[in-house]
XYZ file of C-alpha atoms in Angstrom:
570
model
C 50.361 73.332 53.126
C 50.844 76.966 52.228
C 47.479 78.352 51.094
C 46.444 80.637 53.951
C 49.842 81.872 55.140
C 51.054 82.390 51.587
C 47.941 84.434 50.867
C 48.702 86.601 53.852
C 52.247 87.253 52.626
C 50.942 88.015 49.154
C 48.993 90.936 50.635
C 52.347 92.614 51.072
C 53.964 91.480 47.818
C 51.088 91.701 45.341
C 48.584 93.998 47.060
C 45.826 91.400 47.028
C 43.162 91.303 49.726
C 42.588 87.950 51.353
C 41.653 86.835 54.854
C 43.760 84.119 56.466
C 42.459 81.491 58.813
C 43.063 82.109 62.501
C 45.768 79.767 63.824
C 45.784 78.522 67.440
C 47.328 80.987 69.953
C 47.781 83.549 67.196
C 46.177 87.038 67.299
C 45.042 87.319 63.689
C 44.583 91.073 63.772
C 48.066 91.551 65.184
C 49.514 89.227 62.543
C 47.783 91.071 59.710
C 49.143 94.363 61.034
C 52.679 93.007 61.274
C 52.907 91.534 57.788
C 51.625 94.811 56.301
C 54.568 96.646 57.873
C 56.982 97.074 54.911
C 59.843 97.957 57.231
C 59.828 94.320 58.316
C 59.322 92.602 54.961
C 60.404 95.211 52.422
C 62.463 92.782 50.313
C 60.612 89.551 50.951
C 59.252 87.088 48.424
C 57.013 84.094 48.829
C 58.436 80.713 47.820
C 55.789 78.522 46.145
C 55.455 74.977 47.378
C 56.744 72.414 44.877
C 57.956 74.674 42.051
C 61.494 75.726 41.117
C 61.950 79.477 40.739
C 64.798 81.496 39.211
C 66.211 84.523 40.973
C 68.798 87.240 40.587
C 70.895 88.660 43.404
C 73.142 91.719 43.516
C 76.591 91.532 45.035
C 76.732 92.258 48.793
C 72.954 92.769 48.882
C 71.115 90.086 50.913
C 67.950 88.683 49.437
C 65.278 87.001 51.561
C 62.561 84.518 50.742
C 59.755 83.399 53.034
C 57.476 80.406 53.182
C 55.137 78.948 55.759
C 54.795 75.476 57.235
C 51.279 75.250 58.662
C 51.408 72.025 60.633
C 53.920 70.506 62.999
C 55.862 67.382 62.012
C 55.775 68.382 58.326
C 58.603 67.196 56.002
C 60.610 69.995 54.406
C 63.182 70.142 51.600
C 64.919 73.308 50.377
C 67.410 73.262 47.469
C 69.539 76.223 46.325
C 71.415 76.080 43.012
C 74.116 78.777 42.483
C 74.682 79.690 38.819
C 77.283 82.411 38.171
C 79.031 82.647 41.553
C 79.258 81.005 44.998
C 76.459 81.885 47.405
C 76.080 82.118 51.145
C 72.653 81.079 52.318
C 70.986 80.526 55.663
C 67.634 78.997 56.614
C 65.979 80.174 59.832
C 62.648 79.609 61.575
C 61.111 82.982 62.404
C 58.951 83.504 65.491
C 56.432 86.295 65.063
C 55.465 87.766 68.503
C 52.050 86.937 69.883
C 49.914 89.098 72.204
C 52.210 89.886 75.152
C 50.307 92.529 77.123
C 50.346 91.694 80.804
C 46.801 92.958 81.230
C 45.469 90.747 78.442
C 43.307 93.578 77.323
C 43.151 92.302 73.768
C 44.417 95.661 72.529
C 47.401 95.365 70.163
C 50.745 96.705 71.323
C 52.091 99.892 69.811
C 53.603 99.325 66.336
C 57.084 100.472 67.401
C 57.201 97.827 70.129
C 56.129 95.115 67.673
C 58.938 96.090 65.251
C 61.456 96.003 68.054
C 60.405 92.524 69.154
C 60.604 91.072 65.650
C 63.914 92.783 64.910
C 65.558 91.532 68.082
C 64.355 87.972 67.572
C 66.298 86.822 64.479
C 64.834 83.333 64.617
C 66.363 79.891 65.017
C 69.158 78.963 62.598
C 68.426 75.633 60.936
C 71.042 75.372 58.195
C 73.735 77.437 56.503
C 76.031 76.889 53.520
C 78.690 78.757 51.567
C 79.930 77.642 48.139
C 78.896 76.929 44.548
C 77.583 73.383 44.976
C 73.929 72.480 44.620
C 73.047 72.069 48.296
C 69.848 71.005 50.069
C 68.341 71.150 53.538
C 66.150 68.103 54.174
C 64.126 67.346 57.286
C 61.522 64.642 57.808
C 59.790 66.627 60.554
C 59.682 70.397 61.020
C 57.620 72.601 63.308
C 54.989 74.934 61.919
C 55.991 78.557 61.460
C 57.404 81.159 59.128
C 60.691 80.141 57.486
C 63.179 82.634 56.106
C 65.848 81.862 53.496
C 68.514 84.548 53.202
C 70.996 84.542 50.310
C 74.148 86.597 49.796
C 76.645 86.817 46.924
C 79.974 88.412 47.861
C 81.725 87.976 44.497
C 79.387 89.435 41.872
C 75.795 89.816 40.736
C 74.499 86.339 40.143
C 71.637 84.111 39.075
C 70.374 81.225 41.165
C 67.543 78.705 41.356
C 65.458 77.884 44.427
C 63.141 74.995 45.206
C 61.162 74.244 48.375
C 58.549 71.587 49.081
C 56.674 70.114 52.021
C 56.061 66.849 50.119
C 59.556 65.787 49.040
C 58.695 62.073 48.836
C 56.027 62.527 46.179
C 57.403 65.560 44.332
C 60.965 64.505 43.426
C 61.372 67.301 40.853
C 65.018 66.610 40.092
C 65.986 63.500 38.096
C 67.729 60.931 40.282
C 71.314 59.906 39.584
C 72.230 56.251 39.110
C 74.339 54.416 41.683
C 77.416 55.298 39.580
C 76.968 58.945 38.483
C 80.265 59.268 36.642
C 80.679 60.146 32.971
C 83.147 57.800 31.268
C 85.344 58.414 28.211
C 85.046 55.256 26.110
C 86.930 56.341 22.978
C 89.445 59.081 22.249
C 90.638 60.413 18.901
C 92.312 63.505 17.478
C 89.014 65.327 16.879
C 86.433 63.112 18.627
C 85.630 61.937 22.163
C 82.969 59.313 22.932
C 81.162 59.581 26.281
C 78.948 57.090 28.121
C 77.014 57.193 31.385
C 74.459 55.100 33.236
C 70.832 56.162 32.694
C 68.855 57.912 35.384
C 66.229 55.719 37.099
C 63.760 58.623 36.946
C 62.753 57.875 33.379
C 62.474 54.087 33.562
C 61.056 53.615 37.094
C 58.918 56.718 37.487
C 57.827 57.209 33.901
C 58.871 60.874 33.799
C 60.123 62.404 30.506
C 63.908 62.714 30.785
C 66.485 63.823 28.225
C 70.242 64.307 28.479
C 72.209 67.437 27.660
C 75.980 67.443 27.159
C 78.085 70.563 27.783
C 81.596 70.851 26.309
C 84.131 73.545 27.194
C 87.864 74.112 27.678
C 87.914 75.676 31.170
C 86.323 73.525 33.888
C 83.424 71.265 34.788
C 80.069 72.741 35.785
C 78.094 71.724 38.864
C 74.699 72.691 37.474
C 72.945 73.332 34.198
C 72.249 76.940 35.114
C 75.969 77.492 35.751
C 76.712 76.322 32.198
C 73.878 78.400 30.740
C 75.061 81.475 32.646
C 78.497 81.011 31.066
C 76.910 80.732 27.639
C 74.758 83.825 28.034
C 75.944 86.662 25.851
C 75.128 89.656 28.015
C 75.557 88.361 31.566
C 73.986 90.467 34.347
C 72.577 93.374 32.349
C 69.914 91.505 30.433
C 68.997 89.224 33.329
C 68.615 91.920 35.995
C 65.058 92.483 37.213
C 63.273 95.813 37.016
C 63.897 98.276 39.855
C 61.833 97.337 42.888
C 61.958 97.178 46.621
C 65.344 95.429 46.891
C 67.462 98.338 45.599
C 67.412 101.983 44.700
C 66.240 102.816 41.159
C 69.254 105.133 40.939
C 71.758 102.387 41.637
C 72.843 102.221 38.004
C 76.102 100.487 38.831
C 74.199 97.289 39.459
C 73.053 97.308 35.837
C 76.532 97.719 34.386
C 76.501 101.540 34.134
C 79.317 103.659 35.515
C 78.135 107.101 36.689
C 80.420 110.068 37.139
C 81.133 110.846 40.774
C 81.376 114.596 40.934
C 79.658 116.831 43.463
C 76.308 115.213 44.053
C 77.744 111.952 42.786
C 78.829 111.185 46.305
C 75.164 110.939 47.144
C 74.578 108.268 44.439
C 73.069 110.908 42.166
C 74.031 111.199 38.496
C 75.708 114.463 37.545
C 76.304 113.655 33.887
C 74.165 112.465 31.022
C 77.040 110.318 29.808
C 76.306 106.848 31.086
C 78.588 104.153 29.752
C 77.539 100.553 29.587
C 79.975 97.872 30.699
C 79.864 94.816 28.492
C 81.131 91.649 30.165
C 83.444 89.477 28.053
C 81.401 87.291 25.754
C 82.559 83.684 25.477
C 83.439 82.592 21.974
C 80.975 80.281 20.361
C 83.636 77.586 20.145
C 84.552 77.840 23.852
C 81.380 76.264 25.246
C 78.668 74.205 23.591
C 75.476 72.541 24.827
C 73.890 69.661 22.932
C 70.688 67.936 24.040
C 70.517 64.387 22.647
C 67.232 62.907 23.861
C 67.325 59.769 26.002
C 70.541 58.278 24.588
C 73.291 57.649 27.149
C 76.169 57.370 24.642
C 77.359 60.373 22.668
C 80.347 61.153 20.428
C 81.567 64.748 20.462
C 83.131 65.679 17.113
C 84.918 68.623 15.467
C 87.327 69.034 18.391
C 90.886 70.331 18.093
C 93.791 67.879 18.333
C 95.980 67.891 21.447
C 93.464 70.020 23.413
C 91.959 69.409 26.844
C 88.165 69.514 27.055
C 85.741 69.238 29.974
C 82.518 67.268 29.562
C 79.367 67.497 31.687
C 76.135 65.543 31.370
C 72.822 66.758 32.799
C 69.637 64.732 33.181
C 66.762 67.112 32.426
C 63.116 66.594 33.355
C 61.416 67.732 30.155
C 58.138 68.468 31.939
C 59.547 70.741 34.676
C 62.866 71.741 33.065
C 64.676 70.843 36.287
C 68.044 69.128 35.927
C 70.640 67.099 37.819
C 74.355 67.043 37.050
C 76.343 63.860 36.624
C 79.957 63.820 37.816
C 81.739 65.421 34.878
C 84.989 64.327 33.298
C 87.773 65.725 31.133
C 90.050 64.402 28.389
C 92.798 65.593 26.060
C 92.376 64.776 22.402
C 95.208 62.960 20.677
C 97.975 64.813 18.905
C 97.935 65.210 15.161
C 99.760 62.441 13.437
C 103.347 63.495 12.978
C 103.910 64.282 9.329
C 106.769 62.550 7.615
C 109.220 65.140 6.265
C 110.823 64.635 2.862
C 114.320 65.971 2.194
C 114.841 68.127 -0.906
C 118.206 67.984 -2.625
C 119.648 71.160 -4.078
C 118.699 71.443 -7.768
C 116.791 68.148 -7.949
C 113.107 67.961 -8.918
C 110.908 65.969 -6.517
C 107.475 64.566 -7.342
C 104.933 65.114 -4.550
C 101.474 63.590 -4.154
C 98.961 65.073 -1.660
C 95.633 63.550 -0.705
C 92.460 65.638 -0.839
C 92.649 68.267 1.941
C 95.971 66.735 3.009
C 99.402 68.246 3.611
C 103.015 67.346 2.899
C 106.147 68.680 4.596
C 109.439 69.144 2.735
C 112.764 70.086 4.294
C 115.552 71.920 2.499
C 118.922 72.355 4.208
C 121.571 73.845 1.863
C 125.045 72.505 2.519
C 126.927 75.693 1.693
C 126.420 79.309 2.654
C 123.918 81.041 0.371
C 122.353 84.426 -0.242
C 119.201 83.326 -2.009
C 117.004 80.264 -2.424
C 114.840 79.764 -5.508
C 111.776 77.598 -4.998
C 109.825 76.187 -7.945
C 106.373 74.739 -7.352
C 104.650 73.178 -10.339
C 101.026 72.351 -9.436
C 99.831 69.830 -11.976
C 96.114 70.030 -11.189
C 94.377 72.437 -8.794
C 95.637 75.325 -6.710
C 97.741 74.431 -3.642
C 98.835 76.502 -0.658
C 102.562 76.985 -0.111
C 104.054 77.951 3.256
C 107.775 78.297 3.928
C 109.422 78.723 7.328
C 113.081 79.653 7.637
C 114.442 78.475 10.988
C 110.875 78.413 12.337
C 109.901 81.897 11.095
C 107.182 82.177 8.441
C 108.655 83.860 5.337
C 106.149 82.830 2.639
C 102.453 81.943 2.461
C 100.807 81.992 -0.973
C 98.629 79.949 -3.292
C 100.208 78.398 -6.354
C 98.577 77.346 -9.621
C 100.560 76.105 -12.582
C 104.266 76.931 -12.256
C 105.291 79.436 -9.575
C 108.803 80.633 -8.805
C 109.573 82.119 -5.376
C 112.750 83.948 -4.351
C 113.694 83.603 -0.685
C 116.434 85.537 1.078
C 119.080 83.208 2.411
C 120.909 82.985 5.737
C 124.062 81.110 6.720
C 123.233 77.571 7.872
C 119.505 78.292 7.523
C 117.024 75.417 7.227
C 113.702 75.676 5.371
C 110.480 73.814 6.136
C 108.006 73.804 3.244
C 104.372 72.892 3.846
C 102.167 72.106 0.856
C 98.421 71.939 1.513
C 96.275 70.207 -1.086
C 93.012 71.218 -2.699
C 89.543 70.498 -1.301
C 88.401 69.371 -4.753
C 90.658 66.352 -5.024
C 94.170 64.947 -4.823
C 97.105 67.115 -5.908
C 100.242 66.239 -7.848
C 103.232 68.590 -7.811
C 106.810 68.932 -8.926
C 108.970 70.838 -6.444
C 112.504 72.181 -6.820
C 114.598 74.149 -4.325
C 118.038 75.424 -5.281
C 120.748 77.924 -4.403
C 122.283 77.684 -7.908
C 122.165 80.420 -10.595
C 119.089 80.623 -12.823
C 120.972 79.441 -15.916
C 121.208 75.961 -14.398
C 117.554 75.589 -13.401
C 115.935 72.442 -14.821
C 112.549 74.133 -15.229
C 112.088 76.174 -18.395
C 111.428 79.891 -18.040
C 107.834 81.001 -18.642
C 106.158 84.284 -19.610
C 103.651 85.861 -17.252
C 100.827 84.973 -19.651
C 100.690 81.305 -20.704
C 97.516 81.491 -22.789
C 97.297 80.430 -26.435
C 95.723 83.040 -28.742
C 93.639 81.948 -31.764
C 92.996 84.342 -34.682
C 89.382 84.076 -35.728
C 89.866 85.941 -39.034
C 92.610 83.496 -40.083
C 90.449 80.467 -39.341
C 89.591 78.299 -42.410
C 87.858 74.973 -43.015
C 91.151 73.066 -42.740
C 93.452 75.261 -40.637
C 93.722 77.596 -37.609
C 96.423 80.123 -36.716
C 97.546 80.548 -33.104
C 100.194 82.519 -31.212
C 101.857 82.343 -27.783
C 104.442 84.289 -25.817
C 108.035 83.247 -25.210
C 110.949 84.464 -23.070
C 114.547 85.640 -23.462
C 115.785 82.067 -22.942
C 116.033 79.803 -25.958
C 113.545 77.012 -25.286
C 111.993 74.226 -27.283
C 108.237 74.470 -27.938
C 106.097 71.544 -29.088
C 102.472 71.902 -30.216
C 99.905 69.108 -30.176
C 96.320 68.819 -31.395
C 93.438 66.471 -30.477
C 89.982 66.294 -31.984
C 87.198 66.459 -29.354
C 83.406 66.391 -29.380
C 81.474 69.569 -30.129
C 80.060 69.621 -26.573
C 83.514 69.411 -25.026
C 83.303 72.108 -22.349
C 85.595 74.142 -20.137
C 84.838 72.018 -17.072
C 85.840 68.820 -18.873
C 88.993 70.476 -20.151
C 90.024 71.505 -16.622
C 89.258 68.033 -15.280
C 91.445 66.307 -17.876
C 94.283 68.819 -17.801
C 97.456 67.713 -16.051
C 100.103 70.369 -16.529
C 102.845 68.057 -15.356
C 102.236 65.488 -18.085
C 104.812 66.120 -20.835
C 104.846 65.479 -24.584
C 105.870 61.902 -23.893
C 102.312 61.199 -22.702
C 100.803 62.199 -26.087
C 100.194 60.091 -29.152
C 102.582 60.614 -32.041
C 99.636 61.269 -34.359
C 98.666 64.307 -32.233
C 102.027 66.034 -32.662
C 102.058 69.029 -35.009
C 105.670 70.241 -34.701
C 108.475 71.296 -32.352
C 110.602 74.431 -32.738
C 113.069 76.609 -30.824
C 112.250 80.227 -30.127
C 113.415 83.197 -28.021
C 113.779 86.987 -28.203
C 116.013 89.298 -26.204
C 113.335 91.957 -26.606
C 110.352 90.784 -24.562
C 108.118 93.143 -26.550
C 108.740 90.888 -29.559
C 108.857 87.536 -27.735
C 105.819 86.114 -29.530
C 105.556 83.377 -32.121
C 102.750 82.236 -34.426
C 101.969 78.904 -36.039
C 99.389 77.767 -38.592
C 98.071 74.268 -37.978
C 96.945 72.627 -41.229
C 95.321 69.356 -42.250
C 92.196 69.814 -40.136
C 88.639 68.804 -41.063
C 85.807 71.313 -41.669
C 83.410 72.039 -38.781
C 85.450 70.089 -36.203
C 86.563 71.058 -32.680
C 90.197 70.612 -31.622
C 92.078 70.918 -28.325
C 95.495 72.553 -28.791
C 98.401 72.252 -26.306
C 101.821 73.913 -26.297
C 104.672 72.431 -24.241
C 107.863 74.297 -23.382
C 110.793 71.989 -22.637
C 113.702 72.951 -20.388
C 117.398 72.087 -20.710
C 117.116 68.990 -18.520
C 113.978 67.690 -20.221
C 111.393 69.008 -17.727
C 108.402 70.421 -19.559
C 105.541 72.764 -18.704
C 102.273 72.950 -20.591
C 100.619 76.238 -21.531
C 96.884 76.657 -20.959
C 94.951 74.474 -23.419
C 92.954 76.138 -26.195
C 89.724 74.960 -27.865
C 89.401 75.920 -31.554
C 86.865 75.057 -34.263
C 87.372 75.084 -38.008
C 84.850 76.716 -40.311
C 82.149 74.410 -41.632
C 81.706 76.207 -44.952
C 84.380 77.991 -46.947
């Protein structure tokens, strides 16, 4: 195993004092002198046997790891997992020089000669790889010696994971894949995708704790969990970079995302300005990539996706005890398109009744036959507020909310076509009356309304059997009908709003609730107000009052309801 040789290497890396056992044909004193020479091992690190480690590598800066195999014919497995970028890595068997003096005097050779011998002998190449796959070197029998793993990233600073063991049969740190490692799409909807995969045998056969994590994104599949996590990280290389050490100069600020000014001494990697700017890598949006760990289930439905969008799905089996993971063969799928909305045709000057489900939408199309300069759009929302969007020949010209009766004036164009989208309320279903016309206002079927459609009650004129109210009118001569209904004393505002349907006309009321109808208008809007005293009421009772204004074609609009209460004692 690694105890003695690793301890010797740790003398260099950690400054600990420990004597190593003398190996056959090895001059121990010479070996101790060589490994203390930092010019030979200035950037080395010891790889522990049987544990996965995480590392960070700078672009175009080789990084070396060392480990020792003490006995011949020892199994060996080395696995390198690239995270952010492809890596080049090479495994070699190093031969440290033994005593080579021809006189066999036992005196060590000069230090310069030892350096030269080790530098010239680069070792025996065992394996090399270049790419971003998780790749392993596996051998059932290796000779004893010092092994060097050299890594290089030519694209950018990057994270990676490294694992080495001399007991691969018993360790098995990574969950095994089933005989069919593919992820299958079993169901596909507009906003959901259901995935299924075969379970890893690691959990059932070996009794190790295994859970599955699913990664969803819109760009590509990932070959490792750390590649997905690197993509999800918010501050990329800056936060993950190690502290300055032997592998690089403490003044190499560029490797941390700083950009120094290169003036004068700047050519010598020195900083000539106190202004150091930090480079922030682009941060992925939260919606672009998601990771969900789901326990030991091997079926999962991804929800809240966008319709008609391609997504990539990866599944990772994770050993909960060691946090090591293995990637299944990922898949991708495009969600279904939104159901094509049926478009209703509006006729010029004709009122259309529209019903919209809760959170639903309806599309209306208006194509005037003749040339026109202006289009008037009436939207009468009977219940809650709705959103109105109008596109003229594909261009958005209106987007507003409408409550009650709203009138919109749109500039016309020859042969223009209008697409009207009505989006319903989240509270419940919506009922509307919609009218689009190019005709003059005098021929509109909807009655004209004042800006304020409230009913005003005069408290000082209130008696035990009557109340006096007032409301505003317009310059057009319209018919106004007032109705009353007795309600319970605890009849509240919320109940009134729930029962109020502004599109229901006087025809929906009982004859006994009718007070009167009258015509009213005023050319002077300052005086366009009328009052009415409602008699025949009972003392101490609560009444709901409604005023309807009726247009020329019979279409009516209700003012805002008013609760009044007669005096109990007079």
